[in-house]
Amino acid sequence: MDLSPKVQSNSNGTTILPPKETSLESNGHEMKGSYRTNLARNENMEKLQNHYLFPEITFRVVEHLKKYPDAKIISLGIGDTTQPVPEIVASEMANYAGGLATPEGYSGYGAEQGNMNLRKKIAEKLYKNLGVKNTEVFVADGAQCDISRIQMLLGSNVSIAVQDPSFPAYIDSGVIIGQSGDLDHKSGRYKNIEYMTCDAENGFFPDFSKIRRTDVIFFCNPNNPTGHAASRKQLEQLVEFATKNGSLIVYDAAYFVYIADDSPRSIYEIPGAKKVAIEVASFSKIAGFTGVRLGWTVVPEELLYSNGSQVIKDYDRIVCTCFNGASKIAQSGGLACLSDEGYKAILSTVNYYHENAKILTDTFTSLGFNVHGGINAPYVYVHFPGKKSWDVFNHILEKTHVVTVPGSGFGPGGEEYIRVSAFGKRENILEASERFKRVYL
Amino acid sequence: MDLSPKVQSNSNGTTILPPKETSLESNGHEMKGSYRTNLARNENMEKLQNHYLFPEITFRVVEHLKKYPDAKIISLGIGDTTQPVPEIVASEMANYAGGLATPEGYSGYGAEQGNMNLRKKIAEKLYKNLGVKNTEVFVADGAQCDISRIQMLLGSNVSIAVQDPSFPAYIDSGVIIGQSGDLDHKSGRYKNIEYMTCDAENGFFPDFSKIRRTDVIFFCNPNNPTGHAASRKQLEQLVEFATKNGSLIVYDAAYFVYIADDSPRSIYEIPGAKKVAIEVASFSKIAGFTGVRLGWTVVPEELLYSNGSQVIKDYDRIVCTCFNGASKIAQSGGLACLSDEGYKAILSTVNYYHENAKILTDTFTSLGFNVHGGINAPYVYVHFPGKKSWDVFNHILEKTHVVTVPGSGFGPGGEEYIRVSAFGKRENILEASERFKRVYL
């Protein structure tokens, strides 16, 4: 093969350097003396913060285990479900999967948008009386994936706002797609992203009088990590703010089933929301589908771009081009989740996690901490005034072998907090509570 | 709510028009008199061609059925598998799914990159002696989805080349991410995309002396729709061309299992390929997983950007941010596919489709057509000199009630051809062949 360097032109006619054998080692990723392509690294990828939350936690736990090989680690960190899926759901999936070996049971590609029976059931059961049409429901493999697809839909030329703190995927996918601008290392914030502070001072709900107008508002409700579920009045403010500004709300309702009081479970409970909001949701935290992978996104027909065209048409195109449908096995399970028996079983598991949250809340409260969340969410959000989140995380891990999540991992607004997941098994929640008491009492 | 129009500023400080009640109807998507957001439609989405292939085919079939309600349609159109999955694979998935209802069988999130046992098995069994590491294999929900994730990785500032014709997702995802430039309506080609003509004249393999250098080369092999599998010598040319230019090859090997002669099944069989190529593949066409959803992408550690950093690091980040792992049920099936018994069963199904392809090839050959593909691919690619593909598609549908795919749906280079899928059931392949004979003899 001819590997001799030649001066090339790129697609714009600019002269570019030929591939070369590198001998530089300006950063840890470089491989000395190796052939390099002439492919420039996507500059958006360069803007991502180096440490990302959950792998960083995993790394620290691994280091901890090197130090304490016999430690009985309890993970109340990543929000991973631990309770089995309802029998009726598992057996439906087992039947579907087993049937794939038979001529009658076999089927290939489904619609990219999902099985119409499931779309219909989601619209009927979860958006009852809210006027959501079957065809406005797009079934997919989970909320995180749908958020990225929404980012592909939106593209790089939109401005975004996020709750601070919130689930990192909104910002990270925004950085990757090119919406963020550079990171300001001092504040830990990206320059072009509007951070909507949610702290104890404002009741964990943004003060919109202080928020700059953006094209898009990512809004996670109940919020991860704070556990706060907005009241009807608050969501009315959100919809009003978006409507006034002509902003799109990307409403992440992944934890809606945990809302125990009369707060709205869907943004579409707010009049006018269908004109301004997309809603993303998931079976993961509802039915223990974190490993099964199933979710959905609602894009209302009424939602229009500034040029008057429908967002749903473009989203459909994204789904058909960038996705090929959720696993039909998972979809059969989703349908079973929404049967009367399935949903009853789901609510019983949700109740179990609610009880866990109460145990954790009572524990930290008894130890004198200010505790938030836990009532309408599977997360308990604990304040450690004046402390750095990562220091608290390290201290708790060191002293109790319990894994939590530092609030600052969800944005600079999460500093001084830790998030404790109620998704554990009961015995671990109780054991962790005992360990917390030993350290903090 | 206050809906009165106000003059707003966007994130760049530019004054923009307030949301308004529109009364224009300049295109079919607009809704008269409705509230519009101030969200500008992503201009990349506007560049997509209106008719996209498979929905257009579906539309025409629906129209056909209105005209002939009793027609016995045979679909040899979309490449959808029809044979059941192997018993050992289905029962493994059924067991896994059923077990999710038990405390012992339940598990939540898996690694975003996939179950390590499956990654290992793919590396060992499918890349034997090619030096692919477990950690270079990223398990996902299918090739189409991985192509979009690769496009997110690459971003908008790269130039791309595609085979003409080829699977539409490379171009469409390139348009969405912003790589394509505008469509030239006359030629049917996007201005910034390099189309590598693959026709009977060049043996369905690009003449690289005529190809402009691009940052990325999408290469589907065996090609969909032409069915051509490149020889070792041809793939050496491809790797040499990429290496010389410092280009990245995104090699789509979705149909590798159909290669029946001694052509390479992986790009990594070519020396030096690991420095320039990512390989995408899938269980869909191998094991009938079109509805189950499982695939993988190999990103070699040796593959470097022009700045010397590793592509795999960024791809890992994309997978962790924009994806959350393939369904664990599907992954359990993938592992069973690669067991000795599973793989034997898979090859038996592949053989069945090969026989179908031979029947179709013999039929069209006997009718005097030039027929390509079919030997190393499940697609038969038939030439209708001087005819428009969509006219041939319509004619065949009208006269035989058989659905094919017009070659031009895969790019302007597919004009005059139709693609016929061998993924049908045997009785349908035979019946379709009879109908073709009745029309064309």
PDB file of N, CA, C and O in Angstrom, chain A residues 3 8 30 35-39 41 49 80-81 85 100 106 109 144 148 243 246 288 291-292 304 306-307 314 317 320-322 327-328, chain B residues 3 30 35-39 41-42 49 80-81 85 100 106 109 144 148 243 245-246 288 291-292 304 306-307 314 317 320-322 327-328:
ATOM      1  N   LEU A   3       1.657   4.466   1.425  1.00  0.00           N
ATOM      2  CA  LEU A   3       1.376   5.224   2.654  1.00  0.00           C
ATOM      3  C   LEU A   3       2.112   6.552   2.683  1.00  0.00           C
ATOM      4  O   LEU A   3       2.142   7.227   3.697  1.00  0.00           O
ATOM      5  N   GLN A   8      -3.274  16.968   0.627  1.00  0.00           N
ATOM      6  CA  GLN A   8      -4.647  16.743   0.191  1.00  0.00           C
ATOM      7  C   GLN A   8      -5.463  18.019   0.296  1.00  0.00           C
ATOM      8  O   GLN A   8      -5.090  18.944   1.007  1.00  0.00           O
ATOM      9  N   GLU A  30      -3.335  10.107  23.302  1.00  0.00           N
ATOM     10  CA  GLU A  30      -2.527   9.926  22.103  1.00  0.00           C
ATOM     11  C   GLU A  30      -1.695   8.663  22.145  1.00  0.00           C
ATOM     12  O   GLU A  30      -1.198   8.250  23.180  1.00  0.00           O
ATOM     13  N   TYR A  35      -0.090   5.700  13.209  1.00  0.00           N
ATOM     14  CA  TYR A  35      -0.750   6.343  12.080  1.00  0.00           C
ATOM     15  C   TYR A  35      -1.994   7.075  12.573  1.00  0.00           C
ATOM     16  O   TYR A  35      -2.754   6.548  13.387  1.00  0.00           O
ATOM     17  N   ARG A  36      -2.162   8.291  12.074  1.00  0.00           N
ATOM     18  CA  ARG A  36      -3.382   9.048  12.383  1.00  0.00           C
ATOM     19  C   ARG A  36      -4.176   9.253  11.112  1.00  0.00           C
ATOM     20  O   ARG A  36      -3.596   9.514  10.053  1.00  0.00           O
ATOM     21  N   THR A  37      -5.480   9.222  11.221  1.00  0.00           N
ATOM     22  CA  THR A  37      -6.300   9.633  10.080  1.00  0.00           C
ATOM     23  C   THR A  37      -6.233  11.156   9.970  1.00  0.00           C
ATOM     24  O   THR A  37      -5.667  11.826  10.828  1.00  0.00           O
ATOM     25  N   ASN A  38      -6.842  11.662   8.917  1.00  0.00           N
ATOM     26  CA  ASN A  38      -6.968  13.114   8.784  1.00  0.00           C
ATOM     27  C   ASN A  38      -8.335  13.602   9.258  1.00  0.00           C
ATOM     28  O   ASN A  38      -8.770  14.700   8.918  1.00  0.00           O
ATOM     29  N   LEU A  39      -9.028  12.747   9.994  1.00  0.00           N
ATOM     30  CA  LEU A  39     -10.354  13.098  10.487  1.00  0.00           C
ATOM     31  C   LEU A  39     -10.209  13.972  11.726  1.00  0.00           C
ATOM     32  O   LEU A  39      -9.625  13.553  12.723  1.00  0.00           O
ATOM     33  N   ARG A  41     -11.221  15.634  15.070  1.00  0.00           N
ATOM     34  CA  ARG A  41     -12.137  15.296  16.162  1.00  0.00           C
ATOM     35  C   ARG A  41     -13.257  16.325  16.202  1.00  0.00           C
ATOM     36  O   ARG A  41     -13.020  17.525  16.053  1.00  0.00           O
ATOM     37  N   GLN A  49     -17.209  17.701  29.530  1.00  0.00           N
ATOM     38  CA  GLN A  49     -16.396  17.647  30.744  1.00  0.00           C
ATOM     39  C   GLN A  49     -15.781  16.257  30.869  1.00  0.00           C
ATOM     40  O   GLN A  49     -16.415  15.253  30.538  1.00  0.00           O
ATOM     41  N   ASP A  80     -31.029   2.512  39.889  1.00  0.00           N
ATOM     42  CA  ASP A  80     -31.334   1.251  39.226  1.00  0.00           C
ATOM     43  C   ASP A  80     -32.315   0.443  40.061  1.00  0.00           C
ATOM     44  O   ASP A  80     -32.098   0.213  41.254  1.00  0.00           O
ATOM     45  N   THR A  81     -33.354  -0.005  39.395  1.00  0.00           N
ATOM     46  CA  THR A  81     -34.408  -0.781  40.037  1.00  0.00           C
ATOM     47  C   THR A  81     -33.884  -2.136  40.504  1.00  0.00           C
ATOM     48  O   THR A  81     -32.968  -2.689  39.904  1.00  0.00           O
ATOM     49  N   VAL A  85     -39.804  -7.714  37.861  1.00  0.00           N
ATOM     50  CA  VAL A  85     -40.958  -7.188  37.114  1.00  0.00           C
ATOM     51  C   VAL A  85     -42.165  -8.068  37.426  1.00  0.00           C
ATOM     52  O   VAL A  85     -42.025  -9.235  37.795  1.00  0.00           O
ATOM     53  N   LEU A 100     -41.153 -16.697  18.968  1.00  0.00           N
ATOM     54  CA  LEU A 100     -40.356 -16.286  17.799  1.00  0.00           C
ATOM     55  C   LEU A 100     -39.733 -17.479  17.076  1.00  0.00           C
ATOM     56  O   LEU A 100     -39.286 -17.353  15.941  1.00  0.00           O
ATOM     57  N   TYR A 106     -43.597 -15.889  14.852  1.00  0.00           N
ATOM     58  CA  TYR A 106     -42.502 -15.062  14.361  1.00  0.00           C
ATOM     59  C   TYR A 106     -43.008 -13.804  13.679  1.00  0.00           C
ATOM     60  O   TYR A 106     -43.973 -13.836  12.926  1.00  0.00           O
ATOM     61  N   TYR A 109     -39.574  -6.857  11.398  1.00  0.00           N
ATOM     62  CA  TYR A 109     -39.652  -5.430  11.705  1.00  0.00           C
ATOM     63  C   TYR A 109     -41.057  -5.019  12.156  1.00  0.00           C
ATOM     64  O   TYR A 109     -42.060  -5.433  11.554  1.00  0.00           O
ATOM     65  N   GLN A 144     -33.429   8.211  27.865  1.00  0.00           N
ATOM     66  CA  GLN A 144     -32.119   8.785  27.538  1.00  0.00           C
ATOM     67  C   GLN A 144     -31.889   8.781  26.027  1.00  0.00           C
ATOM     68  O   GLN A 144     -31.378   9.747  25.459  1.00  0.00           O
ATOM     69  N   SER A 148     -31.639  12.090  23.158  1.00  0.00           N
ATOM     70  CA  SER A 148     -30.663  12.288  22.080  1.00  0.00           C
ATOM     71  C   SER A 148     -31.340  12.442  20.728  1.00  0.00           C
ATOM     72  O   SER A 148     -30.892  13.224  19.895  1.00  0.00           O
ATOM     73  N   THR A 243     -44.923  29.634  26.689  1.00  0.00           N
ATOM     74  CA  THR A 243     -45.856  30.146  25.680  1.00  0.00           C
ATOM     75  C   THR A 243     -45.540  31.595  25.337  1.00  0.00           C
ATOM     76  O   THR A 243     -45.512  31.985  24.170  1.00  0.00           O
ATOM     77  N   GLY A 246     -42.461  31.591  23.323  1.00  0.00           N
ATOM     78  CA  GLY A 246     -42.401  30.722  22.142  1.00  0.00           C
ATOM     79  C   GLY A 246     -41.358  29.625  22.286  1.00  0.00           C
ATOM     80  O   GLY A 246     -40.780  29.167  21.305  1.00  0.00           O
ATOM     81  N   GLY A 288     -39.514  -1.525  36.355  1.00  0.00           N
ATOM     82  CA  GLY A 288     -38.243  -2.241  36.465  1.00  0.00           C
ATOM     83  C   GLY A 288     -37.665  -2.612  35.116  1.00  0.00           C
ATOM     84  O   GLY A 288     -36.977  -3.626  34.984  1.00  0.00           O
ATOM     85  N   GLY A 291     -33.237  -2.684  32.366  1.00  0.00           N
ATOM     86  CA  GLY A 291     -32.478  -3.559  31.471  1.00  0.00           C
ATOM     87  C   GLY A 291     -33.277  -4.043  30.277  1.00  0.00           C
ATOM     88  O   GLY A 291     -32.707  -4.532  29.301  1.00  0.00           O
ATOM     89  N   VAL A 292     -34.598  -3.913  30.347  1.00  0.00           N
ATOM     90  CA  VAL A 292     -35.464  -4.372  29.244  1.00  0.00           C
ATOM     91  C   VAL A 292     -35.513  -3.327  28.131  1.00  0.00           C
ATOM     92  O   VAL A 292     -35.555  -3.666  26.961  1.00  0.00           O
ATOM     93  N   LEU A 304     -45.989  23.544  16.934  1.00  0.00           N
ATOM     94  CA  LEU A 304     -45.523  24.063  15.646  1.00  0.00           C
ATOM     95  C   LEU A 304     -44.210  24.820  15.782  1.00  0.00           C
ATOM     96  O   LEU A 304     -43.967  25.512  16.773  1.00  0.00           O
ATOM     97  N   SER A 306     -41.669  27.876  14.373  1.00  0.00           N
ATOM     98  CA  SER A 306     -41.961  29.282  14.061  1.00  0.00           C
ATOM     99  C   SER A 306     -42.437  29.448  12.613  1.00  0.00           C
ATOM    100  O   SER A 306     -43.162  30.385  12.300  1.00  0.00           O
ATOM    101  N   ASN A 307     -42.072  28.521  11.734  1.00  0.00           N
ATOM    102  CA  ASN A 307     -42.525  28.633  10.336  1.00  0.00           C
ATOM    103  C   ASN A 307     -43.898  28.005  10.136  1.00  0.00           C
ATOM    104  O   ASN A 307     -44.395  27.934   9.018  1.00  0.00           O
ATOM    105  N   ASP A 314     -41.345  16.143  11.655  1.00  0.00           N
ATOM    106  CA  ASP A 314     -39.891  15.982  11.699  1.00  0.00           C
ATOM    107  C   ASP A 314     -39.487  14.907  12.693  1.00  0.00           C
ATOM    108  O   ASP A 314     -38.538  14.153  12.445  1.00  0.00           O
ATOM    109  N   ARG A 317     -39.782  11.616  11.196  1.00  0.00           N
ATOM    110  CA  ARG A 317     -38.685  11.384  10.259  1.00  0.00           C
ATOM    111  C   ARG A 317     -37.411  10.961  11.000  1.00  0.00           C
ATOM    112  O   ARG A 317     -36.695  10.063  10.552  1.00  0.00           O
ATOM    113  N   CYS A 320     -37.797   7.371  12.100  1.00  0.00           N
ATOM    114  CA  CYS A 320     -37.685   6.417  10.987  1.00  0.00           C
ATOM    115  C   CYS A 320     -36.262   6.333  10.439  1.00  0.00           C
ATOM    116  O   CYS A 320     -35.874   5.326   9.867  1.00  0.00           O
ATOM    117  N   THR A 321     -35.477   7.390  10.604  1.00  0.00           N
ATOM    118  CA  THR A 321     -34.127   7.422  10.033  1.00  0.00           C
ATOM    119  C   THR A 321     -33.070   6.957  11.031  1.00  0.00           C
ATOM    120  O   THR A 321     -32.124   6.273  10.659  1.00  0.00           O
ATOM    121  N   CYS A 322     -33.252   7.361  12.277  1.00  0.00           N
ATOM    122  CA  CYS A 322     -32.205   7.139  13.278  1.00  0.00           C
ATOM    123  C   CYS A 322     -32.546   6.011  14.244  1.00  0.00           C
ATOM    124  O   CYS A 322     -31.779   5.735  15.169  1.00  0.00           O
ATOM    125  N   SER A 327     -37.445  -3.090  20.850  1.00  0.00           N
ATOM    126  CA  SER A 327     -37.576  -4.545  20.766  1.00  0.00           C
ATOM    127  C   SER A 327     -39.036  -4.944  20.941  1.00  0.00           C
ATOM    128  O   SER A 327     -39.719  -4.491  21.861  1.00  0.00           O
ATOM    129  N   LYS A 328     -39.511  -5.796  20.040  1.00  0.00           N
ATOM    130  CA  LYS A 328     -40.911  -6.218  20.133  1.00  0.00           C
ATOM    131  C   LYS A 328     -41.181  -7.031  21.398  1.00  0.00           C
ATOM    132  O   LYS A 328     -42.307  -7.077  21.879  1.00  0.00           O
TER     133      LYS A 328
ATOM    134  N   LEU B   3     -50.867  35.706  26.382  1.00  0.00           N
ATOM    135  CA  LEU B   3     -50.433  35.244  25.067  1.00  0.00           C
ATOM    136  C   LEU B   3     -50.134  36.409  24.130  1.00  0.00           C
ATOM    137  O   LEU B   3     -49.936  36.214  22.936  1.00  0.00           O
ATOM    138  N   GLU B  30     -48.554  23.301   7.462  1.00  0.00           N
ATOM    139  CA  GLU B  30     -48.976  24.396   8.320  1.00  0.00           C
ATOM    140  C   GLU B  30     -50.412  24.259   8.802  1.00  0.00           C
ATOM    141  O   GLU B  30     -51.279  23.790   8.090  1.00  0.00           O
ATOM    142  N   TYR B  35     -51.410  28.698  17.195  1.00  0.00           N
ATOM    143  CA  TYR B  35     -50.260  29.252  17.892  1.00  0.00           C
ATOM    144  C   TYR B  35     -49.003  28.575  17.384  1.00  0.00           C
ATOM    145  O   TYR B  35     -48.967  27.357  17.201  1.00  0.00           O
ATOM    146  N   ARG B  36     -47.958  29.358  17.148  1.00  0.00           N
ATOM    147  CA  ARG B  36     -46.659  28.825  16.782  1.00  0.00           C
ATOM    148  C   ARG B  36     -45.648  29.142  17.868  1.00  0.00           C
ATOM    149  O   ARG B  36     -45.668  30.238  18.429  1.00  0.00           O
ATOM    150  N   THR B  37     -44.734  28.214  18.117  1.00  0.00           N
ATOM    151  CA  THR B  37     -43.611  28.551  18.987  1.00  0.00           C
ATOM    152  C   THR B  37     -42.656  29.459  18.218  1.00  0.00           C
ATOM    153  O   THR B  37     -42.845  29.708  17.027  1.00  0.00           O
ATOM    154  N   ASN B  38     -41.647  29.930  18.895  1.00  0.00           N
ATOM    155  CA  ASN B  38     -40.583  30.686  18.222  1.00  0.00           C
ATOM    156  C   ASN B  38     -39.389  29.810  17.917  1.00  0.00           C
ATOM    157  O   ASN B  38     -38.294  30.301  17.644  1.00  0.00           O
ATOM    158  N   LEU B  39     -39.593  28.511  17.977  1.00  0.00           N
ATOM    159  CA  LEU B  39     -38.509  27.570  17.707  1.00  0.00           C
ATOM    160  C   LEU B  39     -38.344  27.432  16.202  1.00  0.00           C
ATOM    161  O   LEU B  39     -39.274  27.018  15.503  1.00  0.00           O
ATOM    162  N   ARG B  41     -37.336  25.779  12.824  1.00  0.00           N
ATOM    163  CA  ARG B  41     -37.134  24.405  12.373  1.00  0.00           C
ATOM    164  C   ARG B  41     -35.650  24.217  12.029  1.00  0.00           C
ATOM    165  O   ARG B  41     -35.040  25.092  11.418  1.00  0.00           O
ATOM    166  N   ASN B  42     -35.115  23.084  12.468  1.00  0.00           N
ATOM    167  CA  ASN B  42     -33.728  22.720  12.153  1.00  0.00           C
ATOM    168  C   ASN B  42     -33.565  22.727  10.634  1.00  0.00           C
ATOM    169  O   ASN B  42     -34.218  21.975   9.924  1.00  0.00           O
ATOM    170  N   GLN B  49     -35.037  14.984   1.598  1.00  0.00           N
ATOM    171  CA  GLN B  49     -35.971  14.790   0.480  1.00  0.00           C
ATOM    172  C   GLN B  49     -37.335  14.389   1.030  1.00  0.00           C
ATOM    173  O   GLN B  49     -37.437  13.651   2.003  1.00  0.00           O
ATOM    174  N   ASP B  80     -37.111  -7.688   5.098  1.00  0.00           N
ATOM    175  CA  ASP B  80     -37.540  -8.172   6.407  1.00  0.00           C
ATOM    176  C   ASP B  80     -37.540  -9.691   6.425  1.00  0.00           C
ATOM    177  O   ASP B  80     -38.123 -10.351   5.560  1.00  0.00           O
ATOM    178  N   THR B  81     -36.901 -10.228   7.439  1.00  0.00           N
ATOM    179  CA  THR B  81     -36.789 -11.669   7.613  1.00  0.00           C
ATOM    180  C   THR B  81     -38.163 -12.299   7.883  1.00  0.00           C
ATOM    181  O   THR B  81     -39.032 -11.668   8.469  1.00  0.00           O
ATOM    182  N   VAL B  85     -36.753 -17.562  14.480  1.00  0.00           N
ATOM    183  CA  VAL B  85     -35.408 -17.605  15.045  1.00  0.00           C
ATOM    184  C   VAL B  85     -35.160 -19.017  15.571  1.00  0.00           C
ATOM    185  O   VAL B  85     -36.101 -19.743  15.901  1.00  0.00           O
ATOM    186  N   LEU B 100     -37.086 -12.588  34.838  1.00  0.00           N
ATOM    187  CA  LEU B 100     -37.137 -11.219  35.352  1.00  0.00           C
ATOM    188  C   LEU B 100     -38.189 -11.041  36.447  1.00  0.00           C
ATOM    189  O   LEU B 100     -38.166 -10.045  37.171  1.00  0.00           O
ATOM    190  N   TYR B 106     -33.814 -11.423  38.243  1.00  0.00           N
ATOM    191  CA  TYR B 106     -33.969 -10.012  37.907  1.00  0.00           C
ATOM    192  C   TYR B 106     -32.631  -9.295  37.879  1.00  0.00           C
ATOM    193  O   TYR B 106     -31.776  -9.500  38.735  1.00  0.00           O
ATOM    194  N   TYR B 109     -30.146  -2.167  34.995  1.00  0.00           N
ATOM    195  CA  TYR B 109     -29.234  -1.641  33.980  1.00  0.00           C
ATOM    196  C   TYR B 109     -28.066  -2.585  33.729  1.00  0.00           C
ATOM    197  O   TYR B 109     -27.468  -3.129  34.656  1.00  0.00           O
ATOM    198  N   GLN B 144     -28.851   0.494  12.038  1.00  0.00           N
ATOM    199  CA  GLN B 144     -29.381   1.815  11.670  1.00  0.00           C
ATOM    200  C   GLN B 144     -29.193   2.805  12.821  1.00  0.00           C
ATOM    201  O   GLN B 144     -28.809   3.957  12.615  1.00  0.00           O
ATOM    202  N   SER B 148     -26.566   6.311  13.199  1.00  0.00           N
ATOM    203  CA  SER B 148     -26.906   7.645  13.716  1.00  0.00           C
ATOM    204  C   SER B 148     -25.997   8.054  14.862  1.00  0.00           C
ATOM    205  O   SER B 148     -25.635   9.219  14.985  1.00  0.00           O
ATOM    206  N   THR B 243      -6.476   5.055   3.655  1.00  0.00           N
ATOM    207  CA  THR B 243      -5.229   5.286   4.383  1.00  0.00           C
ATOM    208  C   THR B 243      -4.449   6.452   3.775  1.00  0.00           C
ATOM    209  O   THR B 243      -3.969   7.339   4.491  1.00  0.00           O
ATOM    210  N   ASN B 245      -5.611   8.877   2.106  1.00  0.00           N
ATOM    211  CA  ASN B 245      -6.334  10.137   2.314  1.00  0.00           C
ATOM    212  C   ASN B 245      -6.567  10.483   3.769  1.00  0.00           C
ATOM    213  O   ASN B 245      -7.110  11.542   4.078  1.00  0.00           O
ATOM    214  N   GLY B 246      -6.240   9.555   4.649  1.00  0.00           N
ATOM    215  CA  GLY B 246      -6.549   9.789   6.055  1.00  0.00           C
ATOM    216  C   GLY B 246      -8.043   9.794   6.322  1.00  0.00           C
ATOM    217  O   GLY B 246      -8.530  10.482   7.223  1.00  0.00           O
ATOM    218  N   GLY B 288     -32.646 -13.274  12.151  1.00  0.00           N
ATOM    219  CA  GLY B 288     -34.067 -12.900  12.169  1.00  0.00           C
ATOM    220  C   GLY B 288     -34.404 -11.968  13.314  1.00  0.00           C
ATOM    221  O   GLY B 288     -35.516 -11.979  13.834  1.00  0.00           O
ATOM    222  N   GLY B 291     -37.030  -7.630  14.508  1.00  0.00           N
ATOM    223  CA  GLY B 291     -37.945  -7.107  15.533  1.00  0.00           C
ATOM    224  C   GLY B 291     -37.385  -7.208  16.947  1.00  0.00           C
ATOM    225  O   GLY B 291     -37.882  -6.564  17.863  1.00  0.00           O
ATOM    226  N   VAL B 292     -36.350  -8.016  17.123  1.00  0.00           N
ATOM    227  CA  VAL B 292     -35.749  -8.203  18.457  1.00  0.00           C
ATOM    228  C   VAL B 292     -34.789  -7.057  18.774  1.00  0.00           C
ATOM    229  O   VAL B 292     -34.710  -6.603  19.908  1.00  0.00           O
ATOM    230  N   LEU B 304      -7.300   6.604  15.078  1.00  0.00           N
ATOM    231  CA  LEU B 304      -6.994   7.899  15.703  1.00  0.00           C
ATOM    232  C   LEU B 304      -7.505   9.072  14.872  1.00  0.00           C
ATOM    233  O   LEU B 304      -7.487   9.029  13.637  1.00  0.00           O
ATOM    234  N   SER B 306      -7.064  13.094  13.681  1.00  0.00           N
ATOM    235  CA  SER B 306      -5.877  13.816  13.217  1.00  0.00           C
ATOM    236  C   SER B 306      -5.078  14.402  14.385  1.00  0.00           C
ATOM    237  O   SER B 306      -3.880  14.611  14.266  1.00  0.00           O
ATOM    238  N   ASN B 307      -5.732  14.630  15.503  1.00  0.00           N
ATOM    239  CA  ASN B 307      -4.985  15.185  16.652  1.00  0.00           C
ATOM    240  C   ASN B 307      -4.335  14.080  17.487  1.00  0.00           C
ATOM    241  O   ASN B 307      -3.751  14.342  18.533  1.00  0.00           O
ATOM    242  N   ASP B 314     -14.162   8.637  22.331  1.00  0.00           N
ATOM    243  CA  ASP B 314     -15.340   9.461  22.052  1.00  0.00           C
ATOM    244  C   ASP B 314     -16.571   8.600  21.772  1.00  0.00           C
ATOM    245  O   ASP B 314     -17.685   8.949  22.156  1.00  0.00           O
ATOM    246  N   ARG B 317     -18.100   7.502  24.874  1.00  0.00           N
ATOM    247  CA  ARG B 317     -18.832   8.618  25.494  1.00  0.00           C
ATOM    248  C   ARG B 317     -20.206   8.798  24.840  1.00  0.00           C
ATOM    249  O   ARG B 317     -21.206   9.055  25.520  1.00  0.00           O
ATOM    250  N   CYS B 320     -22.493   6.060  26.065  1.00  0.00           N
ATOM    251  CA  CYS B 320     -22.928   6.257  27.453  1.00  0.00           C
ATOM    252  C   CYS B 320     -23.898   7.435  27.601  1.00  0.00           C
ATOM    253  O   CYS B 320     -24.690   7.471  28.538  1.00  0.00           O
ATOM    254  N   THR B 321     -23.819   8.396  26.704  1.00  0.00           N
ATOM    255  CA  THR B 321     -24.654   9.595  26.833  1.00  0.00           C
ATOM    256  C   THR B 321     -25.960   9.459  26.046  1.00  0.00           C
ATOM    257  O   THR B 321     -27.006   9.915  26.498  1.00  0.00           O
ATOM    258  N   CYS B 322     -25.875   8.856  24.878  1.00  0.00           N
ATOM    259  CA  CYS B 322     -27.019   8.851  23.953  1.00  0.00           C
ATOM    260  C   CYS B 322     -27.718   7.505  23.897  1.00  0.00           C
ATOM    261  O   CYS B 322     -28.664   7.323  23.130  1.00  0.00           O
ATOM    262  N   SER B 327     -31.513  -4.120  24.872  1.00  0.00           N
ATOM    263  CA  SER B 327     -32.330  -4.917  25.778  1.00  0.00           C
ATOM    264  C   SER B 327     -31.548  -6.157  26.204  1.00  0.00           C
ATOM    265  O   SER B 327     -30.973  -6.873  25.386  1.00  0.00           O
ATOM    266  N   LYS B 328     -31.543  -6.404  27.512  1.00  0.00           N
ATOM    267  CA  LYS B 328     -30.814  -7.576  28.001  1.00  0.00           C
ATOM    268  C   LYS B 328     -31.435  -8.875  27.517  1.00  0.00           C
ATOM    269  O   LYS B 328     -30.749  -9.896  27.422  1.00  0.00           O
TER     270      LYS B 328
END
